[in-house]
């Protein structure tokens, strides 16, 4: 490596996972062509890599927030391109970063020329899930298994229930950094038993638990959900009190697969699917977008969630290149149903080019992986650049939505590293 060439990560080498960084290179020859690379391992040990070719300016500088990539994993001006274009060579493997305990470490490097040239400089970026002062408390002794994240300070803070299909702490911990008390709760894991039916009572206990937390000041809780968990979120807002704001990301308009119960009563049957309607590509991955039965067909209308009964505010989100679920059509059905009943307590946003797995920004985009419910490999969809832009926009919108509808006095300053 050359001591004259410097690779800088600003504002520092340590930051929160959802914070952008500036990547700058200095000390190059005027107009020198180099390759910038990033490599990282997810918590499963799977390696992800990206690279892009840049040309220095007349003073030997490269600024990724100003200069275009000339080729590689992406082209054009993309300040965070080396992160969102991270990709593994292993087929159909997802980017696994479910825990909040360890930082995601990305190693950046500068190399001669466009290929496998000599390394000229390198730097590491530690991207943390939990900011200073945020507490993480696992809950495994009560009626539900989850993890509670609480911001530093006295509060009062708004409360959010983060529903995920399986264990996933990243989104909840990052929201706690922004000044929310968040309970991360998987819906498909109940005391290590196989889930064959869904009971809203289980989630009602979680809502009550959140509202009893000493730092919580909101009158009700918010819910953030994705895919199958949005069935649960919409049903909770419909049948259970104490919920003020709900984010539904790439969801169905009906209760899917599992029958739904509340207080011992069967409230909604599950909308079923037909695997014969899933085309399978040569890679072995299927497209599950249209496998569910038509929820508007007469025989399936009983699965539709009567969301118009809910008093909460809703944010409906749909990715238009979702290959796992026909989320844009389902969102349109939800909107039409609300309008038909004269309801105005909702807003919606859709993202062209985005796929099913909309998550907090700056993680690696993955196009396919194993689907547990369908027990097979599926495509998730999404053009990487547009998907990454959608995640940045949605993450800000989610926070603004909750702040607008879960207000409880002045929010505390968000934690820093």
mmCIF file of C-alpha atoms in Angstrom:
data_model
loop_
_atom_site.group_PDB
_atom_site.id
_atom_site.type_symbol
_atom_site.label_atom_id
_atom_site.label_comp_id
_atom_site.label_asym_id
_atom_site.label_seq_id
_atom_site.Cartn_x
_atom_site.Cartn_y
_atom_site.Cartn_z
ATOM 1 C CA UNK A 1 0.000 0.000 0.000
ATOM 2 C CA UNK A 2 1.096 3.569 -0.658
ATOM 3 C CA UNK A 3 1.423 5.852 2.367
ATOM 4 C CA UNK A 4 0.560 8.841 0.186
ATOM 5 C CA UNK A 5 -2.875 7.528 -0.789
ATOM 6 C CA UNK A 6 -5.593 7.992 1.813
ATOM 7 C CA UNK A 7 -9.029 6.407 1.974
ATOM 8 C CA UNK A 8 -11.336 8.364 4.266
ATOM 9 C CA UNK A 9 -14.768 7.442 5.655
ATOM 10 C CA UNK A 10 -16.676 10.461 6.941
ATOM 11 C CA UNK A 11 -17.911 11.507 9.420
ATOM 12 C CA UNK A 12 -16.077 8.545 10.975
ATOM 13 C CA UNK A 13 -15.265 4.864 10.745
ATOM 14 C CA UNK A 14 -18.021 4.031 13.267
ATOM 15 C CA UNK A 15 -21.678 4.854 12.662
ATOM 16 C CA UNK A 16 -25.188 3.484 12.967
ATOM 17 C CA UNK A 17 -26.251 0.974 10.328
ATOM 18 C CA UNK A 18 -28.817 3.260 8.722
ATOM 19 C CA UNK A 19 -26.522 6.293 8.488
ATOM 20 C CA UNK A 20 -24.853 7.238 5.188
ATOM 21 C CA UNK A 21 -21.120 7.788 4.976
ATOM 22 C CA UNK A 22 -18.905 9.740 2.608
ATOM 23 C CA UNK A 23 -16.156 7.767 0.904
ATOM 24 C CA UNK A 24 -13.208 9.862 -0.273
ATOM 25 C CA UNK A 25 -9.816 9.018 -1.749
ATOM 26 C CA UNK A 26 -6.888 11.447 -1.826
ATOM 27 C CA UNK A 27 -3.273 11.291 -2.987
ATOM 28 C CA UNK A 28 -3.844 9.665 -6.382
ATOM 29 C CA UNK A 29 -2.223 10.807 -9.604
ATOM 30 C CA UNK A 30 -4.320 13.234 -11.658
ATOM 31 C CA UNK A 31 -6.910 11.271 -13.700
ATOM 32 C CA UNK A 32 -5.696 7.967 -12.251
ATOM 33 C CA UNK A 33 -8.144 5.076 -12.729
ATOM 34 C CA UNK A 34 -8.650 2.872 -9.688
ATOM 35 C CA UNK A 35 -11.045 0.259 -8.381
ATOM 36 C CA UNK A 36 -12.861 0.852 -5.110
ATOM 37 C CA UNK A 37 -14.047 -2.305 -3.385
ATOM 38 C CA UNK A 38 -16.087 -3.306 -0.377
ATOM 39 C CA UNK A 39 -16.301 -6.680 1.324
ATOM 40 C CA UNK A 40 -18.165 -7.862 4.387
ATOM 41 C CA UNK A 41 -19.543 -10.969 6.076
ATOM 42 C CA UNK A 42 -23.068 -11.316 7.387
ATOM 43 C CA UNK A 43 -23.735 -12.912 10.749
ATOM 44 C CA UNK A 44 -23.856 -16.328 9.116
ATOM 45 C CA UNK A 45 -20.301 -15.874 7.812
ATOM 46 C CA UNK A 46 -21.387 -15.476 4.186
ATOM 47 C CA UNK A 47 -19.127 -13.081 2.281
ATOM 48 C CA UNK A 48 -20.515 -10.204 0.210
ATOM 49 C CA UNK A 49 -18.471 -8.084 -2.195
ATOM 50 C CA UNK A 50 -18.839 -5.072 -4.488
ATOM 51 C CA UNK A 51 -16.528 -3.020 -6.682
ATOM 52 C CA UNK A 52 -16.624 0.069 -8.870
ATOM 53 C CA UNK A 53 -14.175 1.839 -11.181
ATOM 54 C CA UNK A 54 -13.427 5.542 -10.654
ATOM 55 C CA UNK A 55 -11.197 8.163 -12.246
ATOM 56 C CA UNK A 56 -9.535 10.755 -10.007
ATOM 57 C CA UNK A 57 -9.931 14.451 -10.752
ATOM 58 C CA UNK A 58 -7.088 16.762 -11.728
ATOM 59 C CA UNK A 59 -5.962 16.988 -8.107
ATOM 60 C CA UNK A 60 -5.940 13.242 -7.480
ATOM 61 C CA UNK A 61 -9.195 13.161 -5.487
ATOM 62 C CA UNK A 62 -12.233 10.865 -5.701
ATOM 63 C CA UNK A 63 -15.464 11.716 -3.851
ATOM 64 C CA UNK A 64 -18.208 9.108 -4.166
ATOM 65 C CA UNK A 65 -20.894 11.719 -3.438
ATOM 66 C CA UNK A 66 -19.705 13.655 -6.500
ATOM 67 C CA UNK A 67 -17.915 11.342 -8.929
ATOM 68 C CA UNK A 68 -19.552 8.666 -11.098
ATOM 69 C CA UNK A 69 -18.601 5.016 -11.154
ATOM 70 C CA UNK A 70 -17.463 4.096 -14.658
ATOM 71 C CA UNK A 71 -18.251 0.409 -14.265
ATOM 72 C CA UNK A 72 -18.360 -2.535 -11.909
ATOM 73 C CA UNK A 73 -21.213 -3.327 -9.536
ATOM 74 C CA UNK A 74 -22.980 -0.101 -10.550
ATOM 75 C CA UNK A 75 -22.468 3.005 -12.703
ATOM 76 C CA UNK A 76 -23.131 6.675 -12.060
ATOM 77 C CA UNK A 77 -22.999 8.816 -8.931
ATOM 78 C CA UNK A 78 -24.023 6.572 -6.042
ATOM 79 C CA UNK A 79 -22.558 7.719 -2.704
ATOM 80 C CA UNK A 80 -23.607 4.473 -0.959
ATOM 81 C CA UNK A 81 -23.339 2.233 -3.997
ATOM 82 C CA UNK A 82 -20.569 0.077 -2.566
ATOM 83 C CA UNK A 83 -22.931 -0.898 0.258
ATOM 84 C CA UNK A 84 -26.237 -1.522 -1.492
ATOM 85 C CA UNK A 85 -24.523 -3.404 -4.336
ATOM 86 C CA UNK A 86 -22.809 -5.879 -2.009
ATOM 87 C CA UNK A 87 -23.456 -9.341 -3.424
ATOM 88 C CA UNK A 88 -22.551 -12.923 -2.600
ATOM 89 C CA UNK A 89 -21.449 -15.532 -5.114
ATOM 90 C CA UNK A 90 -23.555 -18.148 -3.329
ATOM 91 C CA UNK A 91 -26.824 -18.682 -5.160
ATOM 92 C CA UNK A 92 -30.157 -18.019 -3.417
ATOM 93 C CA UNK A 93 -28.653 -16.882 -0.118
ATOM 94 C CA UNK A 94 -30.129 -14.025 1.859
ATOM 95 C CA UNK A 95 -28.275 -11.239 3.639
ATOM 96 C CA UNK A 96 -28.534 -12.476 7.235
ATOM 97 C CA UNK A 97 -28.285 -9.719 9.803
ATOM 98 C CA UNK A 98 -31.049 -10.458 12.276
ATOM 99 C CA UNK A 99 -29.320 -9.781 15.599
ATOM 100 C CA UNK A 100 -28.503 -6.320 16.927
ATOM 101 C CA UNK A 101 -25.577 -7.357 19.139
ATOM 102 C CA UNK A 102 -22.644 -7.019 16.749
ATOM 103 C CA UNK A 103 -21.739 -4.286 14.262
ATOM 104 C CA UNK A 104 -21.726 -4.988 10.552
ATOM 105 C CA UNK A 105 -18.104 -4.476 9.503
ATOM 106 C CA UNK A 106 -17.409 -3.388 5.942
ATOM 107 C CA UNK A 107 -13.844 -3.256 4.636
ATOM 108 C CA UNK A 108 -13.266 -0.668 1.911
ATOM 109 C CA UNK A 109 -10.155 -0.681 -0.259
ATOM 110 C CA UNK A 110 -8.589 1.119 -3.231
ATOM 111 C CA UNK A 111 -6.783 -0.879 -5.947
ATOM 112 C CA UNK A 112 -4.738 -0.005 -9.017
ATOM 113 C CA UNK A 113 -6.606 -0.060 -12.317
ATOM 114 C CA UNK A 114 -9.910 -1.745 -13.056
ATOM 115 C CA UNK A 115 -9.074 -5.352 -12.241
ATOM 116 C CA UNK A 116 -7.250 -7.240 -9.509
ATOM 117 C CA UNK A 117 -4.644 -4.533 -9.071
ATOM 118 C CA UNK A 118 -2.394 -3.858 -6.099
ATOM 119 C CA UNK A 119 -4.097 -2.519 -2.984
ATOM 120 C CA UNK A 120 -3.279 1.153 -2.450
ATOM 121 C CA UNK A 121 -5.284 1.951 0.713
ATOM 122 C CA UNK A 122 -7.952 0.460 2.937
ATOM 123 C CA UNK A 123 -10.288 1.373 5.803
ATOM 124 C CA UNK A 124 -12.985 -0.398 7.831
ATOM 125 C CA UNK A 125 -16.456 0.868 8.643
ATOM 126 C CA UNK A 126 -18.237 -0.469 11.749
ATOM 127 C CA UNK A 127 -21.999 -0.095 11.340
ATOM 128 C CA UNK A 128 -23.784 -0.535 14.675
ATOM 129 C CA UNK A 129 -27.410 -1.489 15.267
ATOM 130 C CA UNK A 130 -27.626 0.005 18.762
ATOM 131 C CA UNK A 131 -26.561 3.521 19.682
ATOM 132 C CA UNK A 132 -25.086 4.602 22.988
ATOM 133 C CA UNK A 133 -27.519 4.303 25.893
ATOM 134 C CA UNK A 134 -30.123 2.167 24.131
ATOM 135 C CA UNK A 135 -31.028 -0.843 26.262
ATOM 136 C CA UNK A 136 -31.738 -4.300 24.873
ATOM 137 C CA UNK A 137 -33.751 -6.678 27.081
ATOM 138 C CA UNK A 138 -34.684 -10.183 25.864
ATOM 139 C CA UNK A 139 -38.137 -11.298 27.054
ATOM 140 C CA UNK A 140 -38.486 -15.054 27.299
ATOM 141 C CA UNK A 141 -40.285 -15.746 30.573
ATOM 142 C CA UNK A 142 -43.707 -14.229 29.900
ATOM 143 C CA UNK A 143 -46.450 -15.047 27.435
ATOM 144 C CA UNK A 144 -44.299 -14.116 24.439
ATOM 145 C CA UNK A 145 -40.698 -14.217 23.270
ATOM 146 C CA UNK A 146 -39.316 -10.913 22.053
ATOM 147 C CA UNK A 147 -36.684 -8.239 22.586
ATOM 148 C CA UNK A 148 -37.417 -4.823 24.082
ATOM 149 C CA UNK A 149 -35.349 -1.827 22.982
ATOM 150 C CA UNK A 150 -35.547 1.379 25.019
ATOM 151 C CA UNK A 151 -33.861 4.721 24.201
ATOM 152 C CA UNK A 152 -31.773 6.578 26.795
ATOM 153 C CA UNK A 153 -33.353 9.460 28.689
ATOM 154 C CA UNK A 154 -36.515 9.853 30.725
ATOM 155 C CA UNK A 155 -38.922 10.077 27.804
ATOM 156 C CA UNK A 156 -41.797 10.079 27.273
ATOM 157 C CA UNK A 157 -41.330 8.014 24.120
ATOM 158 C CA UNK A 158 -43.830 6.581 21.618
ATOM 159 C CA UNK A 159 -44.156 2.797 21.555
ATOM 160 C CA UNK A 160 -43.853 0.576 18.501
ATOM 161 C CA UNK A 161 -44.501 -3.143 18.091
ATOM 162 C CA UNK A 162 -42.203 -4.514 15.394
ATOM 163 C CA UNK A 163 -43.662 -7.710 13.939
ATOM 164 C CA UNK A 164 -41.454 -10.028 11.894
ATOM 165 C CA UNK A 165 -42.081 -13.526 10.639
ATOM 166 C CA UNK A 166 -39.039 -14.841 12.469
ATOM 167 C CA UNK A 167 -36.379 -13.310 14.733
ATOM 168 C CA UNK A 168 -35.298 -9.956 13.297
ATOM 169 C CA UNK A 169 -33.919 -7.242 15.594
ATOM 170 C CA UNK A 170 -32.263 -4.864 13.136
ATOM 171 C CA UNK A 171 -35.301 -2.714 12.352
ATOM 172 C CA UNK A 172 -36.430 -2.508 15.989
ATOM 173 C CA UNK A 173 -33.014 -1.539 17.330
ATOM 174 C CA UNK A 174 -32.580 1.145 14.672
ATOM 175 C CA UNK A 175 -36.000 2.616 15.512
ATOM 176 C CA UNK A 176 -35.002 2.710 19.183
ATOM 177 C CA UNK A 177 -32.021 4.840 18.166
ATOM 178 C CA UNK A 178 -34.540 7.355 16.809
ATOM 179 C CA UNK A 179 -36.442 7.708 20.080
ATOM 180 C CA UNK A 180 -39.011 4.903 20.083
ATOM 181 C CA UNK A 181 -39.575 2.169 22.654
ATOM 182 C CA UNK A 182 -39.746 -0.894 20.419
ATOM 183 C CA UNK A 183 -40.690 -4.504 21.063
ATOM 184 C CA UNK A 184 -39.383 -6.866 18.365
ATOM 185 C CA UNK A 185 -41.741 -9.828 18.202
ATOM 186 C CA UNK A 186 -41.623 -12.772 15.751
ATOM 187 C CA UNK A 187 -45.060 -14.085 14.824
ATOM 188 C CA UNK A 188 -44.094 -17.548 13.591
ATOM 189 C CA UNK A 189 -42.179 -18.624 16.694
ATOM 190 C CA UNK A 190 -44.200 -19.199 19.851
ATOM 191 C CA UNK A 191 -42.234 -20.989 22.583
ATOM 192 C CA UNK A 192 -40.507 -23.136 19.939
ATOM 193 C CA UNK A 193 -43.782 -24.709 18.839
ATOM 194 C CA UNK A 194 -44.912 -25.039 15.235
ATOM 195 C CA UNK A 195 -47.535 -22.411 14.513
ATOM 196 C CA UNK A 196 -50.713 -23.852 12.972
ATOM 197 C CA UNK A 197 -53.114 -21.048 13.933
ATOM 198 C CA UNK A 198 -52.800 -17.404 14.926
ATOM 199 C CA UNK A 199 -54.201 -15.943 18.145
ATOM 200 C CA UNK A 200 -54.572 -12.175 18.469
ATOM 201 C CA UNK A 201 -54.630 -12.527 22.269
ATOM 202 C CA UNK A 202 -50.902 -13.280 22.121
ATOM 203 C CA UNK A 203 -50.197 -9.969 20.413
ATOM 204 C CA UNK A 204 -52.693 -8.069 22.556
ATOM 205 C CA UNK A 205 -50.538 -9.028 25.534
ATOM 206 C CA UNK A 206 -47.560 -7.481 23.773
ATOM 207 C CA UNK A 207 -49.519 -4.260 23.157
ATOM 208 C CA UNK A 208 -50.490 -4.064 26.843
ATOM 209 C CA UNK A 209 -46.907 -4.793 27.872
ATOM 210 C CA UNK A 210 -45.598 -1.927 25.747
ATOM 211 C CA UNK A 211 -48.125 0.567 27.111
ATOM 212 C CA UNK A 212 -47.118 -0.353 30.665
ATOM 213 C CA UNK A 213 -43.461 0.525 30.120
ATOM 214 C CA UNK A 214 -42.460 3.492 32.327
ATOM 215 C CA UNK A 215 -40.857 5.480 29.483
ATOM 216 C CA UNK A 216 -43.798 5.110 27.096
ATOM 217 C CA UNK A 217 -45.928 8.225 26.728
ATOM 218 C CA UNK A 218 -48.068 7.506 23.681
ATOM 219 C CA UNK A 219 -51.756 6.692 24.230
ATOM 220 C CA UNK A 220 -51.476 3.686 21.950
ATOM 221 C CA UNK A 221 -48.805 1.770 20.090
ATOM 222 C CA UNK A 222 -47.639 1.814 16.516
ATOM 223 C CA UNK A 223 -47.046 -1.377 14.558
ATOM 224 C CA UNK A 224 -44.559 -1.926 11.765
ATOM 225 C CA UNK A 225 -45.065 -5.076 9.722
ATOM 226 C CA UNK A 226 -44.057 -6.773 6.504
ATOM 227 C CA UNK A 227 -45.582 -9.502 4.330
ATOM 228 C CA UNK A 228 -47.435 -12.129 6.422
ATOM 229 C CA UNK A 229 -47.026 -10.097 9.614
ATOM 230 C CA UNK A 230 -49.108 -7.320 8.064
ATOM 231 C CA UNK A 231 -52.124 -9.670 8.231
ATOM 232 C CA UNK A 232 -51.576 -9.733 11.977
ATOM 233 C CA UNK A 233 -51.019 -5.964 12.191
ATOM 234 C CA UNK A 234 -54.194 -5.134 10.256
ATOM 235 C CA UNK A 235 -56.215 -7.647 12.273
ATOM 236 C CA UNK A 236 -54.874 -6.276 15.547
ATOM 237 C CA UNK A 237 -55.887 -2.755 14.567
ATOM 238 C CA UNK A 238 -59.312 -4.077 13.541
ATOM 239 C CA UNK A 239 -60.193 -6.234 16.538
ATOM 240 C CA UNK A 240 -57.969 -5.011 19.413
ATOM 241 C CA UNK A 241 -57.857 -1.608 21.134
ATOM 242 C CA UNK A 242 -54.733 0.382 21.917
ATOM 243 C CA UNK A 243 -53.302 0.706 18.397
ATOM 244 C CA UNK A 244 -52.888 4.143 16.826
ATOM 245 C CA UNK A 245 -50.679 3.777 13.759
ATOM 246 C CA UNK A 246 -49.852 0.819 11.497
ATOM 247 C CA UNK A 247 -47.247 0.444 8.745
ATOM 248 C CA UNK A 248 -48.000 -2.435 6.345
ATOM 249 C CA UNK A 249 -45.153 -3.215 3.925
ATOM 250 C CA UNK A 250 -45.824 -5.528 0.961
ATOM 251 C CA UNK A 251 -48.894 -7.048 2.535
ATOM 252 C CA UNK A 252 -52.014 -8.912 1.497
ATOM 253 C CA UNK A 253 -55.537 -7.544 1.933
ATOM 254 C CA UNK A 254 -56.690 -10.826 3.497
ATOM 255 C CA UNK A 255 -55.666 -13.057 6.365
ATOM 256 C CA UNK A 256 -53.320 -15.563 4.744
ATOM 257 C CA UNK A 257 -52.748 -19.274 5.369
ATOM 258 C CA UNK A 258 -53.332 -19.559 9.137
ATOM 259 C CA UNK A 259 -56.794 -19.304 10.727
ATOM 260 C CA UNK A 260 -57.133 -16.343 13.070
ATOM 261 C CA UNK A 261 -58.647 -16.503 16.572
ATOM 262 C CA UNK A 262 -59.425 -13.917 19.235
ATOM 263 C CA UNK A 263 -60.769 -14.594 22.726
ATOM 264 C CA UNK A 264 -61.511 -18.168 21.781
ATOM 265 C CA UNK A 265 -63.529 -17.201 18.700
ATOM 266 C CA UNK A 266 -62.595 -17.970 15.108
ATOM 267 C CA UNK A 267 -62.574 -14.534 13.453
ATOM 268 C CA UNK A 268 -60.995 -15.092 10.025
ATOM 269 C CA UNK A 269 -60.115 -18.160 7.943
ATOM 270 C CA UNK A 270 -56.846 -18.212 6.023
ATOM 271 C CA UNK A 271 -56.546 -17.390 2.336
ATOM 272 C CA UNK A 272 -54.838 -20.408 0.801
ATOM 273 C CA UNK A 273 -52.425 -20.780 -2.094
ATOM 274 C CA UNK A 274 -51.867 -23.131 -5.009
ATOM 275 C CA UNK A 275 -48.253 -24.124 -5.638
ATOM 276 C CA UNK A 276 -49.189 -25.254 -9.132
ATOM 277 C CA UNK A 277 -49.430 -21.561 -10.028
ATOM 278 C CA UNK A 278 -45.755 -20.967 -9.183
ATOM 279 C CA UNK A 279 -43.468 -20.927 -12.237
ATOM 280 C CA UNK A 280 -39.944 -22.192 -11.488
ATOM 281 C CA UNK A 281 -36.878 -20.763 -13.198
ATOM 282 C CA UNK A 282 -33.847 -22.729 -14.350
ATOM 283 C CA UNK A 283 -32.012 -21.485 -11.251
ATOM 284 C CA UNK A 284 -34.467 -23.445 -9.109
ATOM 285 C CA UNK A 285 -36.220 -20.398 -7.641
ATOM 286 C CA UNK A 286 -39.949 -19.909 -8.065
ATOM 287 C CA UNK A 287 -42.073 -16.815 -8.585
ATOM 288 C CA UNK A 288 -44.762 -16.908 -5.896
ATOM 289 C CA UNK A 289 -46.419 -13.601 -6.792
ATOM 290 C CA UNK A 290 -49.677 -15.126 -8.013
ATOM 291 C CA UNK A 291 -49.930 -18.337 -5.976
ATOM 292 C CA UNK A 292 -52.581 -17.082 -3.549
ATOM 293 C CA UNK A 293 -56.215 -17.640 -4.396
ATOM 294 C CA UNK A 294 -58.203 -14.582 -5.413
ATOM 295 C CA UNK A 295 -59.347 -12.890 -2.174
ATOM 296 C CA UNK A 296 -62.220 -11.171 -4.008
ATOM 297 C CA UNK A 297 -63.702 -14.436 -5.242
ATOM 298 C CA UNK A 298 -66.972 -15.226 -3.495
ATOM 299 C CA UNK A 299 -65.604 -18.322 -1.798
ATOM 300 C CA UNK A 300 -62.651 -16.348 -0.360
ATOM 301 C CA UNK A 301 -64.281 -13.094 0.744
ATOM 302 C CA UNK A 302 -64.496 -14.328 4.336
ATOM 303 C CA UNK A 303 -60.681 -14.079 4.531
ATOM 304 C CA UNK A 304 -60.719 -10.326 3.801
ATOM 305 C CA UNK A 305 -59.724 -8.265 6.839
ATOM 306 C CA UNK A 306 -62.499 -5.737 7.711
ATOM 307 C CA UNK A 307 -59.884 -3.044 8.069
ATOM 308 C CA UNK A 308 -62.478 -0.274 7.734
ATOM 309 C CA UNK A 309 -63.466 -0.978 11.351
ATOM 310 C CA UNK A 310 -60.041 0.086 12.610
ATOM 311 C CA UNK A 311 -59.531 3.519 14.144
ATOM 312 C CA UNK A 312 -55.766 3.549 13.665
ATOM 313 C CA UNK A 313 -53.912 5.451 10.973
ATOM 314 C CA UNK A 314 -52.443 3.270 8.222
ATOM 315 C CA UNK A 315 -49.457 3.554 5.921
ATOM 316 C CA UNK A 316 -49.808 1.071 3.061
ATOM 317 C CA UNK A 317 -46.553 0.323 1.229
ATOM 318 C CA UNK A 318 -46.152 -1.674 -1.981
ATOM 319 C CA UNK A 319 -43.096 -2.583 -4.058
ATOM 320 C CA UNK A 320 -44.029 -2.719 -7.730
ATOM 321 C CA UNK A 321 -41.386 -5.326 -8.606
ATOM 322 C CA UNK A 322 -42.395 -7.615 -5.757
ATOM 323 C CA UNK A 323 -42.117 -11.167 -7.146
ATOM 324 C CA UNK A 324 -43.134 -12.850 -3.895
ATOM 325 C CA UNK A 325 -46.552 -11.256 -3.370
ATOM 326 C CA UNK A 326 -48.894 -9.237 -5.567
ATOM 327 C CA UNK A 327 -48.533 -6.413 -3.076
ATOM 328 C CA UNK A 328 -49.481 -3.511 -5.372
ATOM 329 C CA UNK A 329 -52.795 -5.173 -6.299
ATOM 330 C CA UNK A 330 -53.500 -6.002 -2.664
ATOM 331 C CA UNK A 331 -52.741 -2.413 -1.643
ATOM 332 C CA UNK A 332 -55.166 -1.152 -4.284
ATOM 333 C CA UNK A 333 -57.835 -3.466 -2.847
ATOM 334 C CA UNK A 334 -57.203 -2.119 0.661
ATOM 335 C CA UNK A 335 -57.426 1.473 -0.571
ATOM 336 C CA UNK A 336 -60.630 0.808 -2.499
ATOM 337 C CA UNK A 337 -62.169 -0.881 0.531
ATOM 338 C CA UNK A 338 -61.321 2.071 2.775
ATOM 339 C CA UNK A 339 -62.703 4.554 0.259
ATOM 340 C CA UNK A 340 -65.858 2.491 -0.218
ATOM 341 C CA UNK A 341 -66.548 2.826 3.505
ATOM 342 C CA UNK A 342 -65.780 6.550 3.520
ATOM 343 C CA UNK A 343 -62.524 6.136 5.466
ATOM 344 C CA UNK A 344 -59.680 8.623 5.181
ATOM 345 C CA UNK A 345 -57.382 7.327 7.923
ATOM 346 C CA UNK A 346 -54.741 6.016 5.536
ATOM 347 C CA UNK A 347 -52.000 6.988 3.145
ATOM 348 C CA UNK A 348 -50.122 4.869 0.653
ATOM 349 C CA UNK A 349 -46.859 4.785 -1.249
ATOM 350 C CA UNK A 350 -45.578 2.466 -3.958
ATOM 351 C CA UNK A 351 -42.052 2.024 -5.276
ATOM 352 C CA UNK A 352 -41.336 1.149 -8.927
ATOM 353 C CA UNK A 353 -38.374 -1.207 -9.236
ATOM 354 C CA UNK A 354 -38.400 -2.247 -5.590
ATOM 355 C CA UNK A 355 -38.716 -5.868 -4.497
ATOM 356 C CA UNK A 356 -40.386 -7.702 -1.633
ATOM 357 C CA UNK A 357 -37.604 -7.442 0.951
ATOM 358 C CA UNK A 358 -37.845 -3.770 1.855
ATOM 359 C CA UNK A 359 -35.687 -3.336 4.964
ATOM 360 C CA UNK A 360 -33.758 -0.515 6.671
ATOM 361 C CA UNK A 361 -31.344 1.063 4.181
ATOM 362 C CA UNK A 362 -27.727 0.285 3.343
ATOM 363 C CA UNK A 363 -27.860 -3.469 3.658
ATOM 364 C CA UNK A 364 -27.018 -5.829 0.818
ATOM 365 C CA UNK A 365 -29.849 -6.414 -1.640
ATOM 366 C CA UNK A 366 -30.619 -10.079 -2.330
ATOM 367 C CA UNK A 367 -32.947 -11.220 -5.077
ATOM 368 C CA UNK A 368 -33.786 -14.767 -3.941
ATOM 369 C CA UNK A 369 -33.604 -17.113 -0.967
ATOM 370 C CA UNK A 370 -35.474 -19.853 0.871
ATOM 371 C CA UNK A 371 -39.133 -19.191 1.731
ATOM 372 C CA UNK A 372 -40.067 -21.063 4.911
ATOM 373 C CA UNK A 373 -43.833 -20.954 4.451
ATOM 374 C CA UNK A 374 -43.657 -22.314 0.898
ATOM 375 C CA UNK A 375 -40.714 -24.595 1.731
ATOM 376 C CA UNK A 376 -38.818 -23.687 -1.419
ATOM 377 C CA UNK A 377 -36.545 -21.126 -3.057
ATOM 378 C CA UNK A 378 -38.307 -18.003 -4.336
ATOM 379 C CA UNK A 379 -37.459 -14.769 -6.111
ATOM 380 C CA UNK A 380 -38.055 -11.579 -4.121
ATOM 381 C CA UNK A 381 -37.599 -9.128 -6.986
ATOM 382 C CA UNK A 382 -36.180 -5.648 -7.115
ATOM 383 C CA UNK A 383 -33.691 -3.784 -9.301
ATOM 384 C CA UNK A 384 -30.809 -3.101 -6.856
ATOM 385 C CA UNK A 385 -30.434 0.657 -7.425
ATOM 386 C CA UNK A 386 -34.168 1.403 -7.317
ATOM 387 C CA UNK A 387 -34.690 -0.979 -4.409
ATOM 388 C CA UNK A 388 -31.949 0.775 -2.429
ATOM 389 C CA UNK A 389 -33.474 4.203 -3.116
ATOM 390 C CA UNK A 390 -36.877 2.922 -1.996
ATOM 391 C CA UNK A 391 -35.422 1.694 1.308
ATOM 392 C CA UNK A 392 -33.889 5.110 2.025
ATOM 393 C CA UNK A 393 -37.147 6.929 1.263
ATOM 394 C CA UNK A 394 -39.352 4.466 3.146
ATOM 395 C CA UNK A 395 -37.179 4.468 6.269
ATOM 396 C CA UNK A 396 -37.569 8.237 6.614
ATOM 397 C CA UNK A 397 -41.283 8.031 5.853
ATOM 398 C CA UNK A 398 -41.871 5.382 8.525
ATOM 399 C CA UNK A 399 -40.258 7.545 11.183
ATOM 400 C CA UNK A 400 -42.219 10.628 10.095
ATOM 401 C CA UNK A 401 -45.448 8.606 10.087
ATOM 402 C CA UNK A 402 -44.955 7.341 13.622
ATOM 403 C CA UNK A 403 -43.882 10.739 14.922
ATOM 404 C CA UNK A 404 -46.993 12.306 13.431
ATOM 405 C CA UNK A 405 -49.456 9.760 14.818
ATOM 406 C CA UNK A 406 -47.808 8.620 18.057
ATOM 407 C CA UNK A 407 -46.957 12.043 19.453
ATOM 408 C CA UNK A 408 -46.405 12.224 23.216
ATOM 409 C CA UNK A 409 -44.603 15.479 23.944
ATOM 410 C CA UNK A 410 -41.071 16.427 22.967
ATOM 411 C CA UNK A 411 -39.053 13.476 21.748
ATOM 412 C CA UNK A 412 -35.587 13.038 23.178
ATOM 413 C CA UNK A 413 -32.432 13.495 21.162
ATOM 414 C CA UNK A 414 -31.636 10.338 19.266
ATOM 415 C CA UNK A 415 -28.665 8.319 20.535
ATOM 416 C CA UNK A 416 -25.217 8.598 19.016
ATOM 417 C CA UNK A 417 -22.291 6.218 18.977
#
